[in-house]
PDB file of C-alpha atoms in Angstrom:
ATOM      1  CA  MET R   1     140.873 120.617 148.839  1.00  0.00           C
ATOM      2  CA  SER R   2     144.591 119.827 149.187  1.00  0.00           C
ATOM      3  CA  ARG R   3     145.286 115.876 148.894  1.00  0.00           C
ATOM      4  CA  ASP R   4     146.106 116.208 152.366  1.00  0.00           C
ATOM      5  CA  ASP R   5     142.990 117.792 153.254  1.00  0.00           C
ATOM      6  CA  PHE R   6     141.012 114.858 151.904  1.00  0.00           C
ATOM      7  CA  ALA R   7     143.326 112.657 153.530  1.00  0.00           C
ATOM      8  CA  VAL R   8     142.440 114.379 156.556  1.00  0.00           C
ATOM      9  CA  MET R   9     138.828 114.002 156.372  1.00  0.00           C
ATOM     10  CA  MET R  10     138.971 110.119 154.614  1.00  0.00           C
ATOM     11  CA  GLU R  11     141.132 109.371 158.348  1.00  0.00           C
ATOM     12  CA  PHE R  12     137.956 111.006 160.286  1.00  0.00           C
ATOM     13  CA  LEU R  13     135.227 109.106 158.366  1.00  0.00           C
ATOM     14  CA  THR R  14     137.046 105.915 158.746  1.00  0.00           C
ATOM     15  CA  ALA R  15     137.959 106.364 162.043  1.00  0.00           C
ATOM     16  CA  ARG R  16     133.814 107.841 163.155  1.00  0.00           C
ATOM     17  CA  LEU R  17     132.115 104.651 160.707  1.00  0.00           C
ATOM     18  CA  HIS R  18     134.795 102.152 163.408  1.00  0.00           C
ATOM     19  CA  GLU R  19     132.843 103.509 166.248  1.00  0.00           C
ATOM     20  CA  ASP R  20     129.783 103.207 165.037  1.00  0.00           C
ATOM     21  CA  GLU R  21     129.896  99.894 163.825  1.00  0.00           C
ATOM     22  CA  THR R  22     131.172  99.205 167.929  1.00  0.00           C
ATOM     23  CA  ALA R  23     128.538 101.050 169.342  1.00  0.00           C
ATOM     24  CA  ALA R  24     126.157  98.697 166.837  1.00  0.00           C
ATOM     25  CA  LYS R  25     127.631  95.909 167.954  1.00  0.00           C
ATOM     26  CA  ALA R  26     127.604  96.326 171.420  1.00  0.00           C
ATOM     27  CA  LEU R  27     124.156  96.585 171.587  1.00  0.00           C
ATOM     28  CA  LYS R  28     122.139  93.398 172.674  1.00  0.00           C
ATOM     29  CA  PRO R  29     119.122  93.402 171.479  1.00  0.00           C
ATOM     30  CA  GLY R  30     116.948  91.412 174.370  1.00  0.00           C
ATOM     31  CA  LYS R  31     113.462  90.384 173.877  1.00  0.00           C
ATOM     32  CA  ASN R  32     113.415  94.003 171.537  1.00  0.00           C
ATOM     33  CA  PRO R  33     113.479  93.236 168.137  1.00  0.00           C
ATOM     34  CA  ASP R  34     113.746  97.868 167.280  1.00  0.00           C
ATOM     35  CA  VAL R  35     117.022  97.696 169.329  1.00  0.00           C
ATOM     36  CA  GLN R  36     117.915  94.349 166.653  1.00  0.00           C
ATOM     37  CA  ARG R  37     116.711  96.065 163.584  1.00  0.00           C
ATOM     38  CA  LEU R  38     118.663  99.795 164.445  1.00  0.00           C
ATOM     39  CA  ARG R  39     121.889  97.498 165.083  1.00  0.00           C
ATOM     40  CA  ASP R  40     121.441  95.766 161.934  1.00  0.00           C
ATOM     41  CA  ARG R  41     120.117  99.506 160.660  1.00  0.00           C
ATOM     42  CA  VAL R  42     123.517 100.914 161.649  1.00  0.00           C
ATOM     43  CA  LEU R  43     125.822  97.973 160.399  1.00  0.00           C
ATOM     44  CA  ALA R  44     124.742  98.051 156.875  1.00  0.00           C
ATOM     45  CA  ASP R  45     124.855 101.753 156.703  1.00  0.00           C
ATOM     46  CA  VAL R  46     128.751 101.816 158.263  1.00  0.00           C
ATOM     47  CA  GLU R  47     129.299  99.431 154.965  1.00  0.00           C
ATOM     48  CA  ALA R  48     127.317 101.455 152.436  1.00  0.00           C
ATOM     49  CA  LYS R  49     129.402 104.575 153.819  1.00  0.00           C
ATOM     50  CA  ARG R  50     132.563 102.412 152.906  1.00  0.00           C
ATOM     51  CA  ARG R  51     131.479 101.504 149.888  1.00  0.00           C
ATOM     52  CA  LEU R  52     130.827 105.138 148.952  1.00  0.00           C
ATOM     53  CA  MET R  53     134.347 106.041 150.326  1.00  0.00           C
ATOM     54  CA  ASP R  54     135.675 102.989 147.768  1.00  0.00           C
ATOM     55  CA  TRP R  55     133.938 104.710 144.964  1.00  0.00           C
ATOM     56  CA  VAL R  56     135.552 108.206 145.518  1.00  0.00           C
ATOM     57  CA  THR R  57     139.368 106.735 145.691  1.00  0.00           C
ATOM     58  CA  GLU R  58     138.703 103.958 142.774  1.00  0.00           C
ATOM     59  CA  MET R  59     140.406 105.906 140.302  1.00  0.00           C
ATOM     60  CA  PRO R  60     143.859 107.237 142.126  1.00  0.00           C
ATOM     61  CA  ARG R  61     144.298 103.835 143.460  1.00  0.00           C
ATOM     62  CA  ARG R  62     143.882 102.775 139.541  1.00  0.00           C
ATOM     63  CA  ALA R  63     146.342 105.438 138.636  1.00  0.00           C
ATOM     64  CA  GLU R  64     148.967 104.608 141.474  1.00  0.00           C
ATOM     65  CA  ALA R  65     148.881 100.790 140.209  1.00  0.00           C
ATOM     66  CA  SER R  66     149.702 101.864 136.852  1.00  0.00           C
ATOM     67  CA  GLU R  67     152.913  99.935 136.183  1.00  0.00           C
ATOM     68  CA  GLY R  68     154.059  99.112 132.620  1.00  0.00           C
ATOM     69  CA  ARG R  69     152.665 101.925 131.345  1.00  0.00           C
ATOM     70  CA  SER R  70     154.650 104.831 129.385  1.00  0.00           C
ATOM     71  CA  ARG R  71     155.167 107.697 131.723  1.00  0.00           C
ATOM     72  CA  TRP R  72     152.764 109.670 129.339  1.00  0.00           C
ATOM     73  CA  GLN R  73     150.530 107.402 130.270  1.00  0.00           C
ATOM     74  CA  LYS R  74     150.927 107.263 133.536  1.00  0.00           C
ATOM     75  CA  LEU R  75     150.376 111.660 133.843  1.00  0.00           C
ATOM     76  CA  ALA R  76     147.418 110.978 131.886  1.00  0.00           C
ATOM     77  CA  GLY R  77     145.965 108.076 134.677  1.00  0.00           C
ATOM     78  CA  GLU R  78     147.082 111.223 137.351  1.00  0.00           C
ATOM     79  CA  VAL R  79     145.395 113.864 135.384  1.00  0.00           C
ATOM     80  CA  TYR R  80     142.255 111.910 135.582  1.00  0.00           C
ATOM     81  CA  SER R  81     142.193 109.949 138.523  1.00  0.00           C
ATOM     82  CA  GLU R  82     142.346 113.898 140.090  1.00  0.00           C
ATOM     83  CA  GLN R  83     139.885 114.998 137.487  1.00  0.00           C
ATOM     84  CA  SER R  84     137.712 112.081 138.807  1.00  0.00           C
ATOM     85  CA  GLN R  85     138.473 111.953 142.629  1.00  0.00           C
ATOM     86  CA  ARG R  86     137.459 115.604 142.668  1.00  0.00           C
ATOM     87  CA  ARG R  87     133.863 115.009 140.821  1.00  0.00           C
ATOM     88  CA  ARG R  88     133.365 112.457 143.918  1.00  0.00           C
ATOM     89  CA  SER R  89     134.792 114.147 146.342  1.00  0.00           C
ATOM     90  CA  PRO R  90     131.252 115.802 146.954  1.00  0.00           C
ATOM     91  CA  VAL R  91     130.452 111.979 148.191  1.00  0.00           C
ATOM     92  CA  ILE R  92     132.963 112.938 151.493  1.00  0.00           C
ATOM     93  CA  TRP R  93     131.803 115.655 151.832  1.00  0.00           C
ATOM     94  CA  GLU R  94     128.264 114.928 152.359  1.00  0.00           C
ATOM     95  CA  LEU R  95     129.257 111.805 154.729  1.00  0.00           C
ATOM     96  CA  VAL R  96     131.157 113.928 157.208  1.00  0.00           C
ATOM     97  CA  ALA R  97     128.860 116.421 157.548  1.00  0.00           C
ATOM     98  CA  ALA R  98     126.807 114.200 159.645  1.00  0.00           C
ATOM     99  CA  TYR R  99     129.308 114.450 162.165  1.00  0.00           C
ATOM    100  CA  ALA R 100     129.385 117.783 162.675  1.00  0.00           C
ATOM    101  CA  GLU R 101     128.969 117.354 166.345  1.00  0.00           C
ATOM    102  CA  HIS R 102     132.292 115.933 167.069  1.00  0.00           C
ATOM    103  CA  PRO R 103     135.032 117.351 168.666  1.00  0.00           C
ATOM    104  CA  ASP R 104     138.046 116.084 166.215  1.00  0.00           C
ATOM    105  CA  PHE R 105     135.469 117.897 163.470  1.00  0.00           C
ATOM    106  CA  HIS R 106     137.356 120.566 161.091  1.00  0.00           C
ATOM    107  CA  PRO R 107     135.147 123.690 160.891  1.00  0.00           C
ATOM    108  CA  GLU R 108     135.779 124.249 157.031  1.00  0.00           C
ATOM    109  CA  TRP R 109     134.243 120.942 156.357  1.00  0.00           C
ATOM    110  CA  ARG R 110     130.938 122.416 157.515  1.00  0.00           C
ATOM    111  CA  LEU R 111     128.050 122.153 155.111  1.00  0.00           C
ATOM    112  CA  PHE R 112     126.076 125.427 153.698  1.00  0.00           C
ATOM    113  CA  ASP R 113     123.383 124.518 151.539  1.00  0.00           C
ATOM    114  CA  GLY R 114     124.557 121.662 150.314  1.00  0.00           C
ATOM    115  CA  ASP R 115     128.458 123.225 149.934  1.00  0.00           C
ATOM    116  CA  PRO R 116     131.145 123.699 151.784  1.00  0.00           C
ATOM    117  CA  VAL R 117     131.377 127.574 153.736  1.00  0.00           C
ATOM    118  CA  GLU R 118     133.907 129.290 151.865  1.00  0.00           C
ATOM    119  CA  ASP R 119     137.128 130.105 154.564  1.00  0.00           C
ATOM    120  CA  GLU R 120     139.882 131.780 153.833  1.00  0.00           C
ATOM    121  CA  SER R 121     141.078 132.426 157.710  1.00  0.00           C
ATOM    122  CA  HIS R 122     142.878 128.357 157.476  1.00  0.00           C
ATOM    123  CA  THR R 123     144.499 128.435 154.664  1.00  0.00           C
ATOM    124  CA  GLY R 124     144.390 132.204 153.285  1.00  0.00           C
ATOM    125  CA  THR R 125     142.729 130.414 150.032  1.00  0.00           C
ATOM    126  CA  GLN R 126     138.768 129.703 149.685  1.00  0.00           C
ATOM    127  CA  VAL R 127     137.902 125.853 150.648  1.00  0.00           C
ATOM    128  CA  PRO R 128     135.788 125.246 147.083  1.00  0.00           C
ATOM    129  CA  THR R 129     133.133 124.520 146.290  1.00  0.00           C
ATOM    130  CA  VAL R 130     131.775 121.475 145.190  1.00  0.00           C
TER     131      VAL R 130
END
């Protein structure tokens, strides 16, 4: 998966979480305590997913903030951050898969038995299994 593809997935997920949060906050529990529990659970779920997104992108952010390092230290940091993101990116695939029925969901993001579906039609290359 390219950085651009990953960035699109992150933008998609960020937008879906914002929608979920907005919908949950719009719930008016009234006399039904189940509605309040549902609202609270959705809001907690949104926050947990945002923390997971931060965890996935933590090392790339650290590499970008590598001022004062030598050129070789920066290069090593970039290589490490790319490997870290590649190993952590399955978390994003799993989170995005929950929105497969959304109209903005890309077919190449579908999971099959836990792995991304191989799609040679979009870019001419296979989507990597993570």
